[in-house]
Every structure is written in structure tokens, then in C-alpha cells.
Short mmCIF file of C-alpha atoms and ligand atoms in Angstrom, two decimals:
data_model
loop_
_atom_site.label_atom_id
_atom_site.label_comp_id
_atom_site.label_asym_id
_atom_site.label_seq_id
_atom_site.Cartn_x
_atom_site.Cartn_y
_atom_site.Cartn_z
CA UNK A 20 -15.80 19.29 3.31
CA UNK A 21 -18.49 16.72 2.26
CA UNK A 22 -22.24 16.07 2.71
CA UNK A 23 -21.55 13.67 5.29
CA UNK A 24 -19.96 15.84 7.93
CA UNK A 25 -23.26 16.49 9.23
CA UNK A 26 -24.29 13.22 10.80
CA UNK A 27 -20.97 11.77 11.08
CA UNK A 28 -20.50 14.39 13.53
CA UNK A 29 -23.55 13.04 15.63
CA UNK A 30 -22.21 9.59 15.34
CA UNK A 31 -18.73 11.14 17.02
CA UNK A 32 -20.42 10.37 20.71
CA UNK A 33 -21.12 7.22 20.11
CA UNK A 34 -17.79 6.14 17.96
CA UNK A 35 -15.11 8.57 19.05
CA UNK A 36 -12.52 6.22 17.08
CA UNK A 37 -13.69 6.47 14.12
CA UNK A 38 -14.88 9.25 13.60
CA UNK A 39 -11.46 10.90 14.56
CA UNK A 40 -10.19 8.68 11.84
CA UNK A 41 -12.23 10.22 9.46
CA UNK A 42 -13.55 14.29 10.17
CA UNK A 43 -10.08 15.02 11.89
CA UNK A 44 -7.99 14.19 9.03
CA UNK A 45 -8.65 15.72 5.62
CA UNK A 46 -7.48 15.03 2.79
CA UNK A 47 -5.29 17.82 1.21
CA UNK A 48 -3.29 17.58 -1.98
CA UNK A 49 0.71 17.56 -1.70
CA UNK A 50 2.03 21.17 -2.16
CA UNK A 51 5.03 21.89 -4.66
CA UNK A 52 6.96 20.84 -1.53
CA UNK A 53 5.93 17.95 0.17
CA UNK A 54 7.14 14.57 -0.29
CA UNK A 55 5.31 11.65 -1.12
CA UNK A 56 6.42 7.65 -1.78
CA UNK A 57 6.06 5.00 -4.01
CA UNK A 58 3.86 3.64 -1.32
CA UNK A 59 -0.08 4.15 -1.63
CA UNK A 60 -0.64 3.76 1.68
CA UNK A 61 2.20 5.96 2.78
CA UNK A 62 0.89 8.38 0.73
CA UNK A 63 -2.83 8.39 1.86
CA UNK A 64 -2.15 8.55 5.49
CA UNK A 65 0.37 12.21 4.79
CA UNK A 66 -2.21 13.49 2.79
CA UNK A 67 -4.87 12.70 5.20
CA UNK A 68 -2.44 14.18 7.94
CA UNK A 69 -1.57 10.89 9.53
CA UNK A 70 1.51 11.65 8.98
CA UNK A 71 3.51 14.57 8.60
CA UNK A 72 2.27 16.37 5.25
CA UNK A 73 5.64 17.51 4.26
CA UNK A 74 6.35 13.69 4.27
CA UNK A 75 9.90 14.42 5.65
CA UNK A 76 11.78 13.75 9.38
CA UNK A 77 9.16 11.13 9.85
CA UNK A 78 9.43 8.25 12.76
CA UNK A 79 8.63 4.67 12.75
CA UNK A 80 6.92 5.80 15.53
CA UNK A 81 4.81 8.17 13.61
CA UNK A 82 4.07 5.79 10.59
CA UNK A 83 2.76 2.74 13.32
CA UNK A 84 0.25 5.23 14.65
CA UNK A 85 -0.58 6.28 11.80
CA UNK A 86 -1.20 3.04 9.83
CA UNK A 87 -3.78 1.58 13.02
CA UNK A 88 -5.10 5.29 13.21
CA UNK A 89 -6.10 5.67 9.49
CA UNK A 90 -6.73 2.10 8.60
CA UNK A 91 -6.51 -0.03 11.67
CA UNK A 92 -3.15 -2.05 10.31
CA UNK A 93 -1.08 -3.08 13.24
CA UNK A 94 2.38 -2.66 14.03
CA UNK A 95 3.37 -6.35 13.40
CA UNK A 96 2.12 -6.31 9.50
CA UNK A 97 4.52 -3.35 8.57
CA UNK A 98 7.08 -2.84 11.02
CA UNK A 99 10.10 -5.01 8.79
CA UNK A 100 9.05 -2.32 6.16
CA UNK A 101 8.82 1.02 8.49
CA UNK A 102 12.47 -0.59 9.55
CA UNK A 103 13.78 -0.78 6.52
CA UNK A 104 12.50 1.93 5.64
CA UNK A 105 15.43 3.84 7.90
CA UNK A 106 18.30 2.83 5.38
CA UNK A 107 17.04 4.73 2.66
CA UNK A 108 18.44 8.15 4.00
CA UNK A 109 21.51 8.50 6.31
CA UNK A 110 19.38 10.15 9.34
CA UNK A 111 19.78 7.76 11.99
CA UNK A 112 16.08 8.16 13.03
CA UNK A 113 13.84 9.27 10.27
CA UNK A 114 12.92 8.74 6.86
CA UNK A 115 11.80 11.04 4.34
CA UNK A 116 8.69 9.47 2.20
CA UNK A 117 10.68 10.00 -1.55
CA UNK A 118 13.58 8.28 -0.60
CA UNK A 119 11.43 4.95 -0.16
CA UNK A 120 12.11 5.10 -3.94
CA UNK A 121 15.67 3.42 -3.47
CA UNK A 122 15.74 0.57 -5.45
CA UNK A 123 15.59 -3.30 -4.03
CA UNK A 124 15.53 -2.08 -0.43
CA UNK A 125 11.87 -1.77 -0.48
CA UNK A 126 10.34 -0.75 -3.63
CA UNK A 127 10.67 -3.62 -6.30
CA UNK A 128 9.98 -4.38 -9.43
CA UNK A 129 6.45 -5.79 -10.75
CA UNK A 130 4.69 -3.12 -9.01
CA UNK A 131 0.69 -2.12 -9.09
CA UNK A 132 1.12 0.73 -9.78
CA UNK A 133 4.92 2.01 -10.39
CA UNK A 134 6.93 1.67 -13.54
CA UNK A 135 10.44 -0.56 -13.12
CA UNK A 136 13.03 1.55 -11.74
CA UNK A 137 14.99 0.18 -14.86
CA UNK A 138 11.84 0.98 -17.13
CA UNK A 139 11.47 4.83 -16.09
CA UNK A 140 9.11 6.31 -12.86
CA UNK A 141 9.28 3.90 -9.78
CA UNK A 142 7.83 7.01 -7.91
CA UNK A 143 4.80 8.36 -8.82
CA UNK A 144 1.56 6.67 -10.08
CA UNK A 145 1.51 5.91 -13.94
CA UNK A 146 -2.48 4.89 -15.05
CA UNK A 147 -0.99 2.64 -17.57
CA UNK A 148 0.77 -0.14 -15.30
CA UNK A 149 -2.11 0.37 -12.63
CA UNK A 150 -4.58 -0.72 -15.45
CA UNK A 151 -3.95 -4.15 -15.17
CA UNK A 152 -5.28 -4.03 -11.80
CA UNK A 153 -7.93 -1.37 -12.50
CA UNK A 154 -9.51 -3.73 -15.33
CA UNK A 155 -9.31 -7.18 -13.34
CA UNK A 156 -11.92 -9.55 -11.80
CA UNK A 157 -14.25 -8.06 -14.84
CA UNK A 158 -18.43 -8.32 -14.34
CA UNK A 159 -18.19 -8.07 -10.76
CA UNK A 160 -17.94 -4.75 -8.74
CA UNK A 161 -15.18 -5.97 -6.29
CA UNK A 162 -11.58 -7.34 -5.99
CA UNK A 163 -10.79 -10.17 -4.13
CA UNK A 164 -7.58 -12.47 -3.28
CA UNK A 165 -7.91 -14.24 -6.84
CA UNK A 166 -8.09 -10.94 -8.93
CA UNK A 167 -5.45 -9.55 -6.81
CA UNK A 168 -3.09 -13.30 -7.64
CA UNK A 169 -3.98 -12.58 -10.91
CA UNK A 170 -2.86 -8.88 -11.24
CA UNK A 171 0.45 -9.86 -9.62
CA UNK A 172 0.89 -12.38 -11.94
CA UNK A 173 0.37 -10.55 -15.32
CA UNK A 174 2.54 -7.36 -13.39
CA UNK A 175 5.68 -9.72 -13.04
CA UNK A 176 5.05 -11.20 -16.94
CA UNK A 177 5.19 -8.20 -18.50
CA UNK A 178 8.21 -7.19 -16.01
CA UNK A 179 10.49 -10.05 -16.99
CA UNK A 180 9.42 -9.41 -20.71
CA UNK A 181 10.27 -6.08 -20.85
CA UNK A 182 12.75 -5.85 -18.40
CA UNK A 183 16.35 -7.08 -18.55
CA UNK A 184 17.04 -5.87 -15.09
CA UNK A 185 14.16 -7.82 -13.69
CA UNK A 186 15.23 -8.35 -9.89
CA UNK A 187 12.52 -10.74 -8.79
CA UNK A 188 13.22 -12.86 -5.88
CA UNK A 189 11.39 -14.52 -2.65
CA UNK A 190 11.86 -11.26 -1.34
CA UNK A 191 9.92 -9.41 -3.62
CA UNK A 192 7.35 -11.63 -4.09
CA UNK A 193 6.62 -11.96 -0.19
CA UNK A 194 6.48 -8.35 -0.54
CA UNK A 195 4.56 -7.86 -3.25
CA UNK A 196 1.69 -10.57 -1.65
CA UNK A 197 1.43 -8.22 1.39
CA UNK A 198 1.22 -4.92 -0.88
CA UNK A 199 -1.55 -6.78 -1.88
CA UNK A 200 -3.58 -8.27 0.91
CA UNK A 201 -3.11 -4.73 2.27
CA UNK A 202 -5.12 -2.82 -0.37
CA UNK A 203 -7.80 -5.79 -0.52
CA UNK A 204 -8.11 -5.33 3.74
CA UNK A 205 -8.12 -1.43 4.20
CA UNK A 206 -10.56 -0.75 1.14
CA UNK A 207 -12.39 -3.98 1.72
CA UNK A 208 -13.44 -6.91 4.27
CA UNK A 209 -9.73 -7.79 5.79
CA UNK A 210 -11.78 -11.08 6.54
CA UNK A 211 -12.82 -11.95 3.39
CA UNK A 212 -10.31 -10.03 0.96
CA UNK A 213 -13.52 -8.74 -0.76
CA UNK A 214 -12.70 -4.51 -1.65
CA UNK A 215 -15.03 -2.43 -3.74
CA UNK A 216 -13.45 -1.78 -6.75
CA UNK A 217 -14.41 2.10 -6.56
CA UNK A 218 -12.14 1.97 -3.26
CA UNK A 219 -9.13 0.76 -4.42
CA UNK A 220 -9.43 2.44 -7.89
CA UNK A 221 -9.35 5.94 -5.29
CA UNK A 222 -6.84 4.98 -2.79
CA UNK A 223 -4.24 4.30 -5.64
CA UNK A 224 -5.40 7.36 -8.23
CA UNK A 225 -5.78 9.77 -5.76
CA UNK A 226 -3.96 8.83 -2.21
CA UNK A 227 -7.26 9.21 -0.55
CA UNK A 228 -9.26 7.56 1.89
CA UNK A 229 -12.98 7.18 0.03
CA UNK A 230 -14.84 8.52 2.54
CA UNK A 231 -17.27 10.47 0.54
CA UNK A 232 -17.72 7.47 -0.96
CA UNK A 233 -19.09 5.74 1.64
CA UNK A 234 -15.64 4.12 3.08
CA UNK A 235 -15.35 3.46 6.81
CA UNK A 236 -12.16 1.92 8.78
CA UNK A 237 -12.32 -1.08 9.02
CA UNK A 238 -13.13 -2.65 12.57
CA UNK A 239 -11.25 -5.38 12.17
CA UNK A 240 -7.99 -4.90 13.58
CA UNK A 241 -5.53 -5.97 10.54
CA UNK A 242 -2.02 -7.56 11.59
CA UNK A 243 -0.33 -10.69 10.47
CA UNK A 244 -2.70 -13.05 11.53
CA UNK A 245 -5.30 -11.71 8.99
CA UNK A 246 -3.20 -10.85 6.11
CA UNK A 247 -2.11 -14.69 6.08
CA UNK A 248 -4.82 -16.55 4.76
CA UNK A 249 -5.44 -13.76 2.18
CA UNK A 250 -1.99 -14.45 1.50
CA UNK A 251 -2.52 -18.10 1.17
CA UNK A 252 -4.62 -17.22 -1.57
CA UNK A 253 -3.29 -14.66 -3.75
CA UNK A 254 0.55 -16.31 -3.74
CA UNK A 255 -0.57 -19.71 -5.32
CA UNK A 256 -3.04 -17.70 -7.50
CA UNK A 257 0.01 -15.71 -8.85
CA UNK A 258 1.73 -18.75 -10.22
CA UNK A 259 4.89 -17.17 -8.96
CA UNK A 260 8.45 -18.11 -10.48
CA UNK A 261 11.41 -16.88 -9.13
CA UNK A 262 14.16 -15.25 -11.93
CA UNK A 263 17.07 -15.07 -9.67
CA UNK A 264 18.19 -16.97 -5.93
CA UNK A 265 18.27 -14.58 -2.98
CA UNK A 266 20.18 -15.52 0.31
CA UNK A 267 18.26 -16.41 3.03
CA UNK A 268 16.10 -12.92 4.80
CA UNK A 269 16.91 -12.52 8.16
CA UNK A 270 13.98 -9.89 9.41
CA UNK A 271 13.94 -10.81 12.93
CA UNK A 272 14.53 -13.29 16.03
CA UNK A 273 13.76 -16.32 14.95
CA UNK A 274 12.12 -15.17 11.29
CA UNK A 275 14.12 -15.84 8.31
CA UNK A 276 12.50 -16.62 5.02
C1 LIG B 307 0.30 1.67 6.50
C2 LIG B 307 0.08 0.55 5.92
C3 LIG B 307 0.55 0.32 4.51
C4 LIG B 307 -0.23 0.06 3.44
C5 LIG B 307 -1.74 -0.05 3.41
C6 LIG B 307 0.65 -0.09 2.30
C7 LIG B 307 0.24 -0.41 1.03
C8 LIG B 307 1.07 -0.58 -0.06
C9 LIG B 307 0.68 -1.05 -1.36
C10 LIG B 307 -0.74 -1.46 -1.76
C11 LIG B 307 1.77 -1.03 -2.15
C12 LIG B 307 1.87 -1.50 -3.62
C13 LIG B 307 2.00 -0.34 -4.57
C14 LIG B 307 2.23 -0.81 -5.98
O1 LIG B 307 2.53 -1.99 -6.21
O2 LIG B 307 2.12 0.02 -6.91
C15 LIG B 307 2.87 -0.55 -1.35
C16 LIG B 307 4.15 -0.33 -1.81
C17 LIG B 307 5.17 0.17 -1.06
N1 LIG B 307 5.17 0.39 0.30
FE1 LIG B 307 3.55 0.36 1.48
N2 LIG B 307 1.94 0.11 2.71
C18 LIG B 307 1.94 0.35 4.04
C19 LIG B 307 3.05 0.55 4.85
C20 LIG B 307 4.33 0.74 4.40
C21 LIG B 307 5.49 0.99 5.24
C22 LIG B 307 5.47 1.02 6.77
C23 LIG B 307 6.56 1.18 4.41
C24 LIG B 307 7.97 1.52 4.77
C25 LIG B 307 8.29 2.56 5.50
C26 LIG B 307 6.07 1.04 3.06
C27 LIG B 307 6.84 1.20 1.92
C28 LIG B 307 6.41 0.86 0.66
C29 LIG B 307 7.24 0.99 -0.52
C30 LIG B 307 8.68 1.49 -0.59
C31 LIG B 307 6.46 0.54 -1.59
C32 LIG B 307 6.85 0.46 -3.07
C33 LIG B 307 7.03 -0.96 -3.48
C34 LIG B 307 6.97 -1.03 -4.99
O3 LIG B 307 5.87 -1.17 -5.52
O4 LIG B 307 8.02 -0.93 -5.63
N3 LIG B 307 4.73 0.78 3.08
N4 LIG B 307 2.43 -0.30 -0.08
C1 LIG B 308 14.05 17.64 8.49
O1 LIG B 308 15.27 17.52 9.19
C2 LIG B 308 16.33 18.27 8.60
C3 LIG B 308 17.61 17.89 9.30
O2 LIG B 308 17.46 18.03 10.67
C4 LIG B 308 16.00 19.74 8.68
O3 LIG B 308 17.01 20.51 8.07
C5 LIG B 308 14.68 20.00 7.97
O4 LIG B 308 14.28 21.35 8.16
C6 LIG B 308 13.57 19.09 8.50
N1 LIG B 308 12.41 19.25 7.63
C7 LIG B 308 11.17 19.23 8.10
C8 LIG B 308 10.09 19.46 7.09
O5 LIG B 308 10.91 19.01 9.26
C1 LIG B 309 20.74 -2.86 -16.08
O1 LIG B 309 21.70 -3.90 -15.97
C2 LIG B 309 22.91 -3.61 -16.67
C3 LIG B 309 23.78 -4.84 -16.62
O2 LIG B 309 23.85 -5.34 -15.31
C4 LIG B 309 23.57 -2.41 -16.00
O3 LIG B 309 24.75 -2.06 -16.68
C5 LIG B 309 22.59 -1.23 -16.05
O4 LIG B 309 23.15 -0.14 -15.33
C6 LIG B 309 21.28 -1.59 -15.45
N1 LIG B 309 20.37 -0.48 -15.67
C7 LIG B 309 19.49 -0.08 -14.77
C8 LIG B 309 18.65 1.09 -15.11
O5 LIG B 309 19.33 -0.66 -13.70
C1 LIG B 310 3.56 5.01 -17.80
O1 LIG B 310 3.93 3.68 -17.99
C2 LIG B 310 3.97 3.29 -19.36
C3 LIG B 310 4.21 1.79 -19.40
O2 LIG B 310 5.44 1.46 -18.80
C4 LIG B 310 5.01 4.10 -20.10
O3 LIG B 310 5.03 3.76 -21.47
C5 LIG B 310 4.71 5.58 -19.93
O4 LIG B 310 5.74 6.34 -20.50
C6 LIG B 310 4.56 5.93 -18.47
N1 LIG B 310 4.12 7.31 -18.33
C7 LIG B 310 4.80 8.20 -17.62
C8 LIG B 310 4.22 9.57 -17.57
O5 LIG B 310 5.82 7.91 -17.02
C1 LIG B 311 -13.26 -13.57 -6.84
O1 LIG B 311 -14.26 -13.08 -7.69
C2 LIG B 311 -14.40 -13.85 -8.89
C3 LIG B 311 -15.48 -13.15 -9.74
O2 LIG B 311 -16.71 -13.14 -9.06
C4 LIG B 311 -14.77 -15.29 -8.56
O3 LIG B 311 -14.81 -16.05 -9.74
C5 LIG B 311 -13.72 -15.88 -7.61
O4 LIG B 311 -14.10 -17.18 -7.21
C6 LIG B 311 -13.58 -15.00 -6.39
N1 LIG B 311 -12.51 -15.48 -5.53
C7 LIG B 311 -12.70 -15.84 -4.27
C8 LIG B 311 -11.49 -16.31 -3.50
O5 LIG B 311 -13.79 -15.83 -3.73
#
């Protein structure tokens, strides 16, 4: 499939791990029928065949092994999402990747990528809302937690001045700081925040791990604990205002934000 096959293949004895993550899985464009999210990373690991290519039926399960498999993200960073993920269909088990498009259970407004649900798509990729992101942290060749602070911050702007129906919350903010400390840590350093710009500008145009590229799992293992500081950065960076009150989150024993 690509010039590195070759010695990648060699390397297989010595790194079984990764390499499965990487000549095992590739990447094959969504038929006419397969499903696919408003979720980037969703998206990458069915089209890398993490997960289920049809993107239907699919497990929580299925979507933890996935995420460590494809990117090393642990269950503890995005198992409230793959959770919530189960009300968007009425299967008691599984989800099917386009109904993560229901709007305010997961998908928000303000997004990288996505249009407002009130605004038009909230589905597929549009290249004019992911430009703000595309274009930030100018001169340099990377993003890092204050680009990606900044990016949420001019996203939300233009979402409460364009959009009446602007649901923007503590919810969706704390959402929408992980979103982003996950794209800086599976394209990038998950220690630093530091991601190649020709990464991420891939893994949200084209739902594919950059591999040819020159992309390689990261060997950090990424789970709460690193996400956090990144975090720590990007939310004060964003300069982030509430527009409306939510209730208080319950998402687990003992979490409630
Ligand atoms: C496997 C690790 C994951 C990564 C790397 C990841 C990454 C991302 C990123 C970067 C976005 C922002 C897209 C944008 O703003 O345009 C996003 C959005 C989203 N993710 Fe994931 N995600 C992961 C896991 C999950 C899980 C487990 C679920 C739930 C089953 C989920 C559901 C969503 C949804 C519904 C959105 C849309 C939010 C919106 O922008 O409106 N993701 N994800
Ligand atoms: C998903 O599950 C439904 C209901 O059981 C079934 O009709 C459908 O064929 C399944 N689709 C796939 C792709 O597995
Ligand atoms: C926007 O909000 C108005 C008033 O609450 C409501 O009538 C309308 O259905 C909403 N539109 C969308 C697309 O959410
Ligand atoms: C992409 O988003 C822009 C900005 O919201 C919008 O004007 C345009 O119609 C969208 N394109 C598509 C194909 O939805
Ligand atoms: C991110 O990169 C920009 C441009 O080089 C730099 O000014 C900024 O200090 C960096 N942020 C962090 C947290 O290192």
C-alpha cells in the first residue's frame, strides 16, 4: 500500500504492537453504505478497520479497543463519551457511528470541524469551519495547547455570532477541551501537546492515520492523567464564557462537574 511496508515489516519482530497498529489496518474509504460520525477519531479508527467499517452494531467494547489499539487512548479518557454514546439509538447495546450526530447529547456546537446543527451539516467535515484551525499557530509547522485555546476560542465567537441557538455550556466546553487535547496527543507528543500540523490537517480532511507520512502511535499511553495538563492549558487560553447555566453533570461515582 505504501513505500514503507517494506521495512516496517522487518521492524514487526521487534515491535509486534505497533506495527499491528499500523500494516494490519488500512485505510479504506467509506462505501455508499457505511456509516461514519461527526467524530474524527471515530471515523479514522472504522476506516482503518478498528472498528467495524460499516460503522453500525458497534460496542463500547469495540470502540475501547479500538481507541488504545489505533492510537493508544485509554479507556478512562473516553468511556463517559462511548457511554453516552448508547442513547443516541434505541439498541440497548450498540451504537451506530451517524447517530452520534444527535444534537447536545454529544456533538455540540462550536465544533473544529462541523457546522452548528442549527447552522446546517453537524455531520460531515466542511473545509470552511475547519480553517480556523487549519490556519492557526501561523510561522511554525506545529499545533500546540495555545493554538488549539485559540481555535476554540474564535470557533465559539463566531458560534454565538451567528447562531441564535447557541447551546454553550460547562458541558460543552469540558468537551470541547478534550476534543482538543485529543487531536494535539494522537497526531503529536501527548506530553508536550506539540502535533505536526501536516498530521492533524490529515486526520480531520481525510479520517486517516498519516502513516505514509511518517506518523507512528504514540508510546505514550494517553488517559486522563495526560490529557489534564494539556487541558490546563488550552481552557484558560480559550477565554471561555458560558451563554447559558447547565445543572450540575453527574458522569460517574463520585464525578460531577
Ligand atoms: C478514540 C478516541 C477519540 C478521539 C481521538 C476523538 C477525537 C475527537 C475530536 C478531535 C473531535 C472534535 C471534532 C470537531 O470539533 O470538529 C471529536 C468530536 C466528537 N467525538 Fe470523538 N474522539 C474519540 C472518541 C470518541 C468516543 C468514544 C465518542 C462516543 C462514542 C466520540 C464522539 C464524538 C462526537 C459525537 C463528536 C462530535 C462533537 C462535535 O464536534 O459536535 N468520540 N472527537
Ligand atoms: C445491525 O443490527 C441490526 C439489528 O439487529 C441488523 O438488522 C443489521 O443487519 C445490523 N447491521 C450490521 C451492519 O451489522
Ligand atoms: C432555534 O430556536 C428556536 C427558538 O427556541 C426554535 O424554534 C428553533 O426550532 C430552533 N432551530 C433549530 C434549528 O434548532
Ligand atoms: C461549510 O460551512 C460554511 C460556513 O458555515 C457554509 O457557509 C457552507 O455552506 C458549508 N458547506 C457545506 C457543503 O455544507
Ligand atoms: C505554541 O506555539 C507558539 C508559536 O511558536 C508559541 O508562541 C507558544 O508559546 C506555544 N505554546 C506553548 C504552550 O508552548
Amino acid at each position: 500500500m505504501h513505500l514503507l511496508a517494506i521495512p516496517l515489516t522487518m521492524f514487526a519482530l521487534a515491535l509486534p504492537h505497533r506495527i499491528a497498529a499500523q500494516d494490519d489496518h488500512p485505510w479504506i474509504a467509506p462505501t455508499a453504505t457505511d456509516v461514519r460520525s461527526p467524530c474524527p477519531g471515530l471515523n479514522t479508527l472504522a476506516n482503518h478497520g478498528y472498528l467495524p467499517r460499516t460503522g453500525m452494531n458497534i460496542t463500547i467494547s469495540q470502540i475501547l479497543g479500538a481507541a488504545l489499539q489505533g492510537f493508544n487512548v485509554d479507556a478512562d479518557a473516553i468511556i463517559q463519551a462511548a457511554k453516552f454514546g448508547l442513547l443516541s439509538g434505541n439498541a440497548p447495546e450498540t451504537m451506530n457511528l451517524d447517530a452520534l450526530s444527535l444534537h447536545n447529547l454529544i456533538e455540540h456546537d462550536a465544533s473544529l470541524s462541523r457546522n452548528d446543527f442549527a447552522l446546517g451539516d453537524n455531520l460531515h467535515f466542511n473545509e470552511t469551519v475547519f480553517s480556523t484551525l487549519a490556519n492557526s499557530n501561523p510561522g511554525v509547522d506545529f499545533y500546540n495547547t495555545t493554538s488549539a485555546g485559540l481555535v476554540q476560542h474564535a470557533r465559539l465567537t463566531d458560534s454565538v455570532a451567528r447562531n441564535p441557538n447557541v447551546t454553550n455550556t460547562l458541558k460543552e466546553h469540558l468537551l470541547r477541551s478534550r476534543e482538543s487535547s485529543l487531536y494535539l496527543s494522537i497526531m503529536g507528543d501527548p506530553l508536550t501537546g506539540v502535533a505536526p500540523k501536516q498530521f492533524v490537517q490529515i486526520f480531520f480532511r481525510e479520517e486517516r492515520l498519516p502513516i505514509a507520512e511518517g506518523w507512528t502511535r504514540p508510546t505514550t499511553l494517553i488517559d486522563s492523567t495526560t490529557l489534564a495538563p494539556l487541558e490546563s492549558i488550552i481552557r484558560p487560553v480559550s477565554m471561555w464564557v458560558a451563554s447559558q447555566a447547565c445543572e450540575d453533570l453527574v458522569i460517574g461515582p463520585g464525578l460531577t462537574i
